[in-house]
PDB file of C-alpha atoms in Angstrom:
ATOM      1  CA  UNK A   9     110.864 127.515  75.684  1.00  0.00           C
ATOM      2  CA  UNK A  10     111.551 126.228  72.173  1.00  0.00           C
ATOM      3  CA  UNK A  11     108.440 126.594  69.982  1.00  0.00           C
ATOM      4  CA  UNK A  12     108.019 122.839  69.512  1.00  0.00           C
ATOM      5  CA  UNK A  13     107.927 122.422  73.288  1.00  0.00           C
ATOM      6  CA  UNK A  14     104.743 124.481  73.505  1.00  0.00           C
ATOM      7  CA  UNK A  15     103.100 122.052  71.095  1.00  0.00           C
ATOM      8  CA  UNK A  16     104.312 119.103  73.169  1.00  0.00           C
ATOM      9  CA  UNK A  17     103.039 120.693  76.354  1.00  0.00           C
ATOM     10  CA  UNK A  18      99.561 121.117  74.897  1.00  0.00           C
ATOM     11  CA  UNK A  19      99.350 117.327  74.534  1.00  0.00           C
ATOM     12  CA  UNK A  20      99.904 116.508  78.207  1.00  0.00           C
ATOM     13  CA  UNK A  21      97.094 114.320  79.573  1.00  0.00           C
ATOM     14  CA  UNK A  22      96.255 114.888  83.243  1.00  0.00           C
ATOM     15  CA  UNK A  23      93.712 112.099  83.661  1.00  0.00           C
ATOM     16  CA  UNK A  24      94.316 108.412  84.252  1.00  0.00           C
ATOM     17  CA  UNK A  25      95.168 106.499  81.104  1.00  0.00           C
ATOM     18  CA  UNK A  26      96.925 103.508  82.626  1.00  0.00           C
ATOM     19  CA  UNK A  27      96.498  99.881  81.821  1.00  0.00           C
ATOM     20  CA  UNK A  28      97.595  97.096  84.123  1.00  0.00           C
ATOM     21  CA  UNK A  29     100.786  98.153  85.905  1.00  0.00           C
ATOM     22  CA  UNK A  30     103.140  95.183  86.149  1.00  0.00           C
ATOM     23  CA  UNK A  31     106.441  97.022  85.771  1.00  0.00           C
ATOM     24  CA  UNK A  32     107.439 100.421  87.091  1.00  0.00           C
ATOM     25  CA  UNK A  33     110.607 102.210  86.036  1.00  0.00           C
ATOM     26  CA  UNK A  34     112.710 104.812  87.776  1.00  0.00           C
ATOM     27  CA  UNK A  35     114.499 107.334  85.590  1.00  0.00           C
ATOM     28  CA  UNK A  36     117.382 109.615  86.537  1.00  0.00           C
ATOM     29  CA  UNK A  37     120.299 111.391  84.908  1.00  0.00           C
ATOM     30  CA  UNK A  38     123.657 112.740  85.977  1.00  0.00           C
ATOM     31  CA  UNK A  39     126.755 114.174  84.346  1.00  0.00           C
ATOM     32  CA  UNK A  40     130.345 113.145  83.759  1.00  0.00           C
ATOM     33  CA  UNK A  41     133.418 114.838  82.286  1.00  0.00           C
ATOM     34  CA  UNK A  42     132.545 118.215  83.793  1.00  0.00           C
ATOM     35  CA  UNK A  43     129.104 118.091  82.220  1.00  0.00           C
ATOM     36  CA  UNK A  44     130.276 117.115  78.752  1.00  0.00           C
ATOM     37  CA  UNK A  45     128.589 113.710  79.004  1.00  0.00           C
ATOM     38  CA  UNK A  46     125.088 112.921  80.229  1.00  0.00           C
ATOM     39  CA  UNK A  47     124.725 109.612  82.057  1.00  0.00           C
ATOM     40  CA  UNK A  48     121.139 108.320  82.228  1.00  0.00           C
ATOM     41  CA  UNK A  49     119.880 105.347  84.174  1.00  0.00           C
ATOM     42  CA  UNK A  50     116.640 103.388  84.148  1.00  0.00           C
ATOM     43  CA  UNK A  51     115.705 100.752  86.719  1.00  0.00           C
ATOM     44  CA  UNK A  52     112.717  98.489  86.038  1.00  0.00           C
ATOM     45  CA  UNK A  53     111.002  96.871  89.015  1.00  0.00           C
ATOM     46  CA  UNK A  54     108.127  94.430  89.143  1.00  0.00           C
ATOM     47  CA  UNK A  55     104.965  95.810  90.698  1.00  0.00           C
ATOM     48  CA  UNK A  56     103.702  95.608  93.366  1.00  0.00           C
ATOM     49  CA  UNK A  57     106.533  93.552  94.904  1.00  0.00           C
ATOM     50  CA  UNK A  58     109.229  96.020  93.738  1.00  0.00           C
ATOM     51  CA  UNK A  59     111.876  93.489  92.755  1.00  0.00           C
ATOM     52  CA  UNK A  60     114.587  94.771  90.430  1.00  0.00           C
ATOM     53  CA  UNK A  61     114.123  93.147  87.014  1.00  0.00           C
ATOM     54  CA  UNK A  62     116.368  95.125  84.697  1.00  0.00           C
ATOM     55  CA  UNK A  63     118.561  98.185  84.596  1.00  0.00           C
ATOM     56  CA  UNK A  64     120.160 100.165  81.808  1.00  0.00           C
ATOM     57  CA  UNK A  65     122.696 102.968  81.603  1.00  0.00           C
ATOM     58  CA  UNK A  66     123.403 105.165  78.594  1.00  0.00           C
ATOM     59  CA  UNK A  67     125.973 107.874  77.937  1.00  0.00           C
ATOM     60  CA  UNK A  68     125.422 110.638  75.430  1.00  0.00           C
ATOM     61  CA  UNK A  69     127.286 113.873  74.670  1.00  0.00           C
ATOM     62  CA  UNK A  70     125.609 116.819  76.376  1.00  0.00           C
ATOM     63  CA  UNK A  71     124.567 118.945  73.417  1.00  0.00           C
ATOM     64  CA  UNK A  72     121.955 121.277  74.932  1.00  0.00           C
ATOM     65  CA  UNK A  73     123.409 124.197  76.940  1.00  0.00           C
ATOM     66  CA  UNK A  74     122.689 124.600  80.637  1.00  0.00           C
ATOM     67  CA  UNK A  75     119.652 126.850  80.940  1.00  0.00           C
ATOM     68  CA  UNK A  76     117.678 126.894  84.215  1.00  0.00           C
ATOM     69  CA  UNK A  77     114.241 125.403  83.628  1.00  0.00           C
ATOM     70  CA  UNK A  78     115.318 123.516  80.514  1.00  0.00           C
ATOM     71  CA  UNK A  79     117.196 120.618  82.083  1.00  0.00           C
ATOM     72  CA  UNK A  80     114.972 118.023  80.446  1.00  0.00           C
ATOM     73  CA  UNK A  81     116.271 119.061  77.023  1.00  0.00           C
ATOM     74  CA  UNK A  82     119.793 118.177  78.208  1.00  0.00           C
ATOM     75  CA  UNK A  83     118.815 114.879  79.804  1.00  0.00           C
ATOM     76  CA  UNK A  84     116.140 113.348  77.562  1.00  0.00           C
ATOM     77  CA  UNK A  85     118.442 112.113  74.742  1.00  0.00           C
ATOM     78  CA  UNK A  86     120.445 109.954  77.157  1.00  0.00           C
ATOM     79  CA  UNK A  87     117.308 108.772  78.956  1.00  0.00           C
ATOM     80  CA  UNK A  88     115.736 107.696  75.668  1.00  0.00           C
ATOM     81  CA  UNK A  89     118.909 105.781  74.832  1.00  0.00           C
ATOM     82  CA  UNK A  90     118.719 103.969  78.175  1.00  0.00           C
ATOM     83  CA  UNK A  91     115.049 103.133  77.666  1.00  0.00           C
ATOM     84  CA  UNK A  92     115.809 101.699  74.234  1.00  0.00           C
ATOM     85  CA  UNK A  93     118.142  99.144  75.826  1.00  0.00           C
ATOM     86  CA  UNK A  94     115.378  97.598  77.914  1.00  0.00           C
ATOM     87  CA  UNK A  95     113.917  94.206  77.114  1.00  0.00           C
ATOM     88  CA  UNK A  96     111.074  94.750  79.608  1.00  0.00           C
ATOM     89  CA  UNK A  97     108.611  97.491  78.702  1.00  0.00           C
ATOM     90  CA  UNK A  98     107.623  99.552  81.761  1.00  0.00           C
ATOM     91  CA  UNK A  99     103.997 100.471  82.309  1.00  0.00           C
ATOM     92  CA  UNK A 100     104.708 103.548  84.435  1.00  0.00           C
ATOM     93  CA  UNK A 101     107.673 105.929  84.710  1.00  0.00           C
ATOM     94  CA  UNK A 102     108.744 107.645  87.925  1.00  0.00           C
ATOM     95  CA  UNK A 103     111.151 110.415  86.984  1.00  0.00           C
ATOM     96  CA  UNK A 104     113.628 112.018  89.350  1.00  0.00           C
ATOM     97  CA  UNK A 105     112.514 115.586  88.708  1.00  0.00           C
ATOM     98  CA  UNK A 106     109.459 117.687  88.038  1.00  0.00           C
ATOM     99  CA  UNK A 107     106.388 117.216  85.907  1.00  0.00           C
ATOM    100  CA  UNK A 108     103.838 120.042  85.885  1.00  0.00           C
ATOM    101  CA  UNK A 109     105.379 121.546  89.047  1.00  0.00           C
ATOM    102  CA  UNK A 110     107.760 123.457  86.819  1.00  0.00           C
ATOM    103  CA  UNK A 111     107.980 127.145  85.828  1.00  0.00           C
ATOM    104  CA  UNK A 112     106.940 126.262  82.265  1.00  0.00           C
ATOM    105  CA  UNK A 113     104.681 123.337  83.279  1.00  0.00           C
ATOM    106  CA  UNK A 114     107.024 121.088  81.341  1.00  0.00           C
ATOM    107  CA  UNK A 115     109.477 119.201  83.511  1.00  0.00           C
ATOM    108  CA  UNK A 116     111.254 116.007  82.534  1.00  0.00           C
ATOM    109  CA  UNK A 117     108.310 113.791  83.536  1.00  0.00           C
ATOM    110  CA  UNK A 118     106.082 115.636  81.045  1.00  0.00           C
ATOM    111  CA  UNK A 119     108.753 115.697  78.356  1.00  0.00           C
ATOM    112  CA  UNK A 120     109.634 112.025  78.656  1.00  0.00           C
ATOM    113  CA  UNK A 121     106.068 110.811  79.139  1.00  0.00           C
ATOM    114  CA  UNK A 122     104.993 112.528  75.940  1.00  0.00           C
ATOM    115  CA  UNK A 123     107.934 111.314  73.881  1.00  0.00           C
ATOM    116  CA  UNK A 124     107.479 107.653  74.822  1.00  0.00           C
ATOM    117  CA  UNK A 125     103.693 107.887  75.355  1.00  0.00           C
ATOM    118  CA  UNK A 126     103.741 106.324  78.810  1.00  0.00           C
ATOM    119  CA  UNK A 127     102.155 107.364  82.100  1.00  0.00           C
ATOM    120  CA  UNK A 128     104.791 109.355  83.965  1.00  0.00           C
ATOM    121  CA  UNK A 129     105.153 110.952  87.400  1.00  0.00           C
ATOM    122  CA  UNK A 130     107.536 113.667  88.525  1.00  0.00           C
ATOM    123  CA  UNK A 131     109.156 112.771  91.859  1.00  0.00           C
ATOM    124  CA  UNK A 132     111.341 115.663  92.966  1.00  0.00           C
ATOM    125  CA  UNK A 133     113.456 116.034  96.086  1.00  0.00           C
ATOM    126  CA  UNK A 134     113.152 119.812  96.096  1.00  0.00           C
ATOM    127  CA  UNK A 135     110.599 122.431  95.108  1.00  0.00           C
ATOM    128  CA  UNK A 136     111.092 124.647  92.081  1.00  0.00           C
ATOM    129  CA  UNK A 137     107.961 126.759  92.400  1.00  0.00           C
ATOM    130  CA  UNK A 138     104.725 126.949  94.327  1.00  0.00           C
ATOM    131  CA  UNK A 139     103.535 127.288  97.890  1.00  0.00           C
ATOM    132  CA  UNK A 140     101.739 124.926 100.218  1.00  0.00           C
ATOM    133  CA  UNK A 141     100.107 124.767 103.640  1.00  0.00           C
ATOM    134  CA  UNK A 142     101.724 123.046 106.577  1.00  0.00           C
ATOM    135  CA  UNK A 143     102.267 119.329 106.083  1.00  0.00           C
ATOM    136  CA  UNK A 144     101.618 116.674 108.715  1.00  0.00           C
ATOM    137  CA  UNK A 145     104.579 114.655 110.010  1.00  0.00           C
ATOM    138  CA  UNK A 146     103.077 111.214 109.475  1.00  0.00           C
ATOM    139  CA  UNK A 147     103.880 108.969 106.525  1.00  0.00           C
ATOM    140  CA  UNK A 148     101.365 109.438 103.715  1.00  0.00           C
ATOM    141  CA  UNK A 149     100.417 113.002 104.651  1.00  0.00           C
ATOM    142  CA  UNK A 150     100.123 115.314 101.679  1.00  0.00           C
ATOM    143  CA  UNK A 151      98.948 118.793 100.765  1.00  0.00           C
ATOM    144  CA  UNK A 152      98.459 120.509  97.403  1.00  0.00           C
ATOM    145  CA  UNK A 153     101.332 122.427  95.870  1.00  0.00           C
ATOM    146  CA  UNK A 154      99.847 125.636  94.505  1.00  0.00           C
ATOM    147  CA  UNK A 155     100.943 128.311  92.046  1.00  0.00           C
ATOM    148  CA  UNK A 156      98.471 131.156  92.471  1.00  0.00           C
ATOM    149  CA  UNK A 157      95.096 129.415  92.054  1.00  0.00           C
ATOM    150  CA  UNK A 158      96.443 126.378  90.199  1.00  0.00           C
ATOM    151  CA  UNK A 159      97.237 123.013  91.766  1.00  0.00           C
ATOM    152  CA  UNK A 160     100.527 122.014  90.161  1.00  0.00           C
ATOM    153  CA  UNK A 161     101.416 119.048  92.341  1.00  0.00           C
ATOM    154  CA  UNK A 162     101.500 117.657  95.846  1.00  0.00           C
ATOM    155  CA  UNK A 163     103.875 117.794  98.789  1.00  0.00           C
ATOM    156  CA  UNK A 164     104.035 114.216 100.055  1.00  0.00           C
ATOM    157  CA  UNK A 165     105.547 112.815 103.240  1.00  0.00           C
ATOM    158  CA  UNK A 166     106.779 109.378 102.205  1.00  0.00           C
ATOM    159  CA  UNK A 167     108.444 108.677 105.538  1.00  0.00           C
ATOM    160  CA  UNK A 168     107.602 110.051 108.974  1.00  0.00           C
ATOM    161  CA  UNK A 169     109.693 112.988 110.152  1.00  0.00           C
ATOM    162  CA  UNK A 170     111.746 113.248 106.975  1.00  0.00           C
ATOM    163  CA  UNK A 171     111.715 115.899 104.277  1.00  0.00           C
ATOM    164  CA  UNK A 172     108.799 115.525 101.849  1.00  0.00           C
ATOM    165  CA  UNK A 173     108.874 114.845  98.135  1.00  0.00           C
ATOM    166  CA  UNK A 174     107.252 117.010  95.474  1.00  0.00           C
ATOM    167  CA  UNK A 175     104.973 114.953  93.261  1.00  0.00           C
ATOM    168  CA  UNK A 176     103.469 116.154  90.005  1.00  0.00           C
ATOM    169  CA  UNK A 177     101.746 114.859  86.914  1.00  0.00           C
ATOM    170  CA  UNK A 178     103.975 114.006  83.991  1.00  0.00           C
ATOM    171  CA  UNK A 179     101.567 112.450  81.512  1.00  0.00           C
ATOM    172  CA  UNK A 180      98.534 110.139  81.384  1.00  0.00           C
ATOM    173  CA  UNK A 181      97.930 110.105  85.130  1.00  0.00           C
ATOM    174  CA  UNK A 182      95.974 112.128  87.678  1.00  0.00           C
ATOM    175  CA  UNK A 183      97.598 113.687  90.719  1.00  0.00           C
ATOM    176  CA  UNK A 184      95.718 111.447  93.155  1.00  0.00           C
ATOM    177  CA  UNK A 185      96.763 108.309  91.290  1.00  0.00           C
ATOM    178  CA  UNK A 186     100.338 109.569  91.067  1.00  0.00           C
ATOM    179  CA  UNK A 187     100.442 109.990  94.849  1.00  0.00           C
ATOM    180  CA  UNK A 188      99.050 106.489  95.317  1.00  0.00           C
ATOM    181  CA  UNK A 189     101.683 104.891  93.089  1.00  0.00           C
ATOM    182  CA  UNK A 190     104.510 106.844  94.696  1.00  0.00           C
ATOM    183  CA  UNK A 191     103.431 105.641  98.129  1.00  0.00           C
ATOM    184  CA  UNK A 192     103.114 102.050  96.926  1.00  0.00           C
ATOM    185  CA  UNK A 193     106.649 102.263  95.529  1.00  0.00           C
ATOM    186  CA  UNK A 194     108.061 103.663  98.782  1.00  0.00           C
ATOM    187  CA  UNK A 195     107.959 100.922 101.416  1.00  0.00           C
ATOM    188  CA  UNK A 196     111.033 101.864 103.442  1.00  0.00           C
ATOM    189  CA  UNK A 197     113.087 104.867 102.400  1.00  0.00           C
ATOM    190  CA  UNK A 198     112.254 108.470 101.599  1.00  0.00           C
ATOM    191  CA  UNK A 199     112.551 107.860  97.852  1.00  0.00           C
ATOM    192  CA  UNK A 200     110.547 105.345  95.847  1.00  0.00           C
ATOM    193  CA  UNK A 201     112.553 102.213  95.129  1.00  0.00           C
ATOM    194  CA  UNK A 202     112.387 103.032  91.423  1.00  0.00           C
ATOM    195  CA  UNK A 203     114.083 106.417  91.570  1.00  0.00           C
ATOM    196  CA  UNK A 204     116.303 105.459  94.516  1.00  0.00           C
ATOM    197  CA  UNK A 205     117.956 102.745  92.431  1.00  0.00           C
ATOM    198  CA  UNK A 206     118.059 104.875  89.280  1.00  0.00           C
ATOM    199  CA  UNK A 207     119.621 107.753  91.229  1.00  0.00           C
ATOM    200  CA  UNK A 208     122.448 105.507  92.414  1.00  0.00           C
ATOM    201  CA  UNK A 209     123.058 104.267  88.882  1.00  0.00           C
ATOM    202  CA  UNK A 210     122.966 107.735  87.341  1.00  0.00           C
ATOM    203  CA  UNK A 211     125.306 109.082  90.027  1.00  0.00           C
ATOM    204  CA  UNK A 212     127.685 106.156  89.533  1.00  0.00           C
ATOM    205  CA  UNK A 213     127.266 104.999  93.128  1.00  0.00           C
ATOM    206  CA  UNK A 214     127.055 101.389  94.228  1.00  0.00           C
TER     207      UNK A 214
END
């Protein structure tokens, strides 16, 4: 990890430091031109009714090489550019990717949350590291995601009888509160509305 990243990581706050949450934003990134261009998308929804209020897309040259575990360093410049386009300031970020549930405890939700100083949650579709006990099939069931003796996140069933999501702290939020907000942003599908919309935008899908 680059030396400055260790300093950033030491500033991650794992307790609740949220004000009133009126707008939640989903953040995702994809690639174009065989990876030469990073395409980032942000979707801002009102909370708690989850109505789309604003969306932004930004393209930036991909300048950081592909290194497993360092994807946030490739994606963050384009994501920041997308965030800068917004006229509505989000109160909470839900990032398509990891937070603390990351080999270096520094996934994109940590990286982005620190840079913009906003509460952030990692909402990942797959597990990078960690183990967990068996998870119940019902919606809302969750179990801790563990790495040795450390709780690094949660395995959360957002929809009955579908694959779970992997939730972790990004910045300025506790794990329990992160789970609560993810569930409140997930009324129908497996993914929260925030990241579901951002994923479509970042992947250039209608």
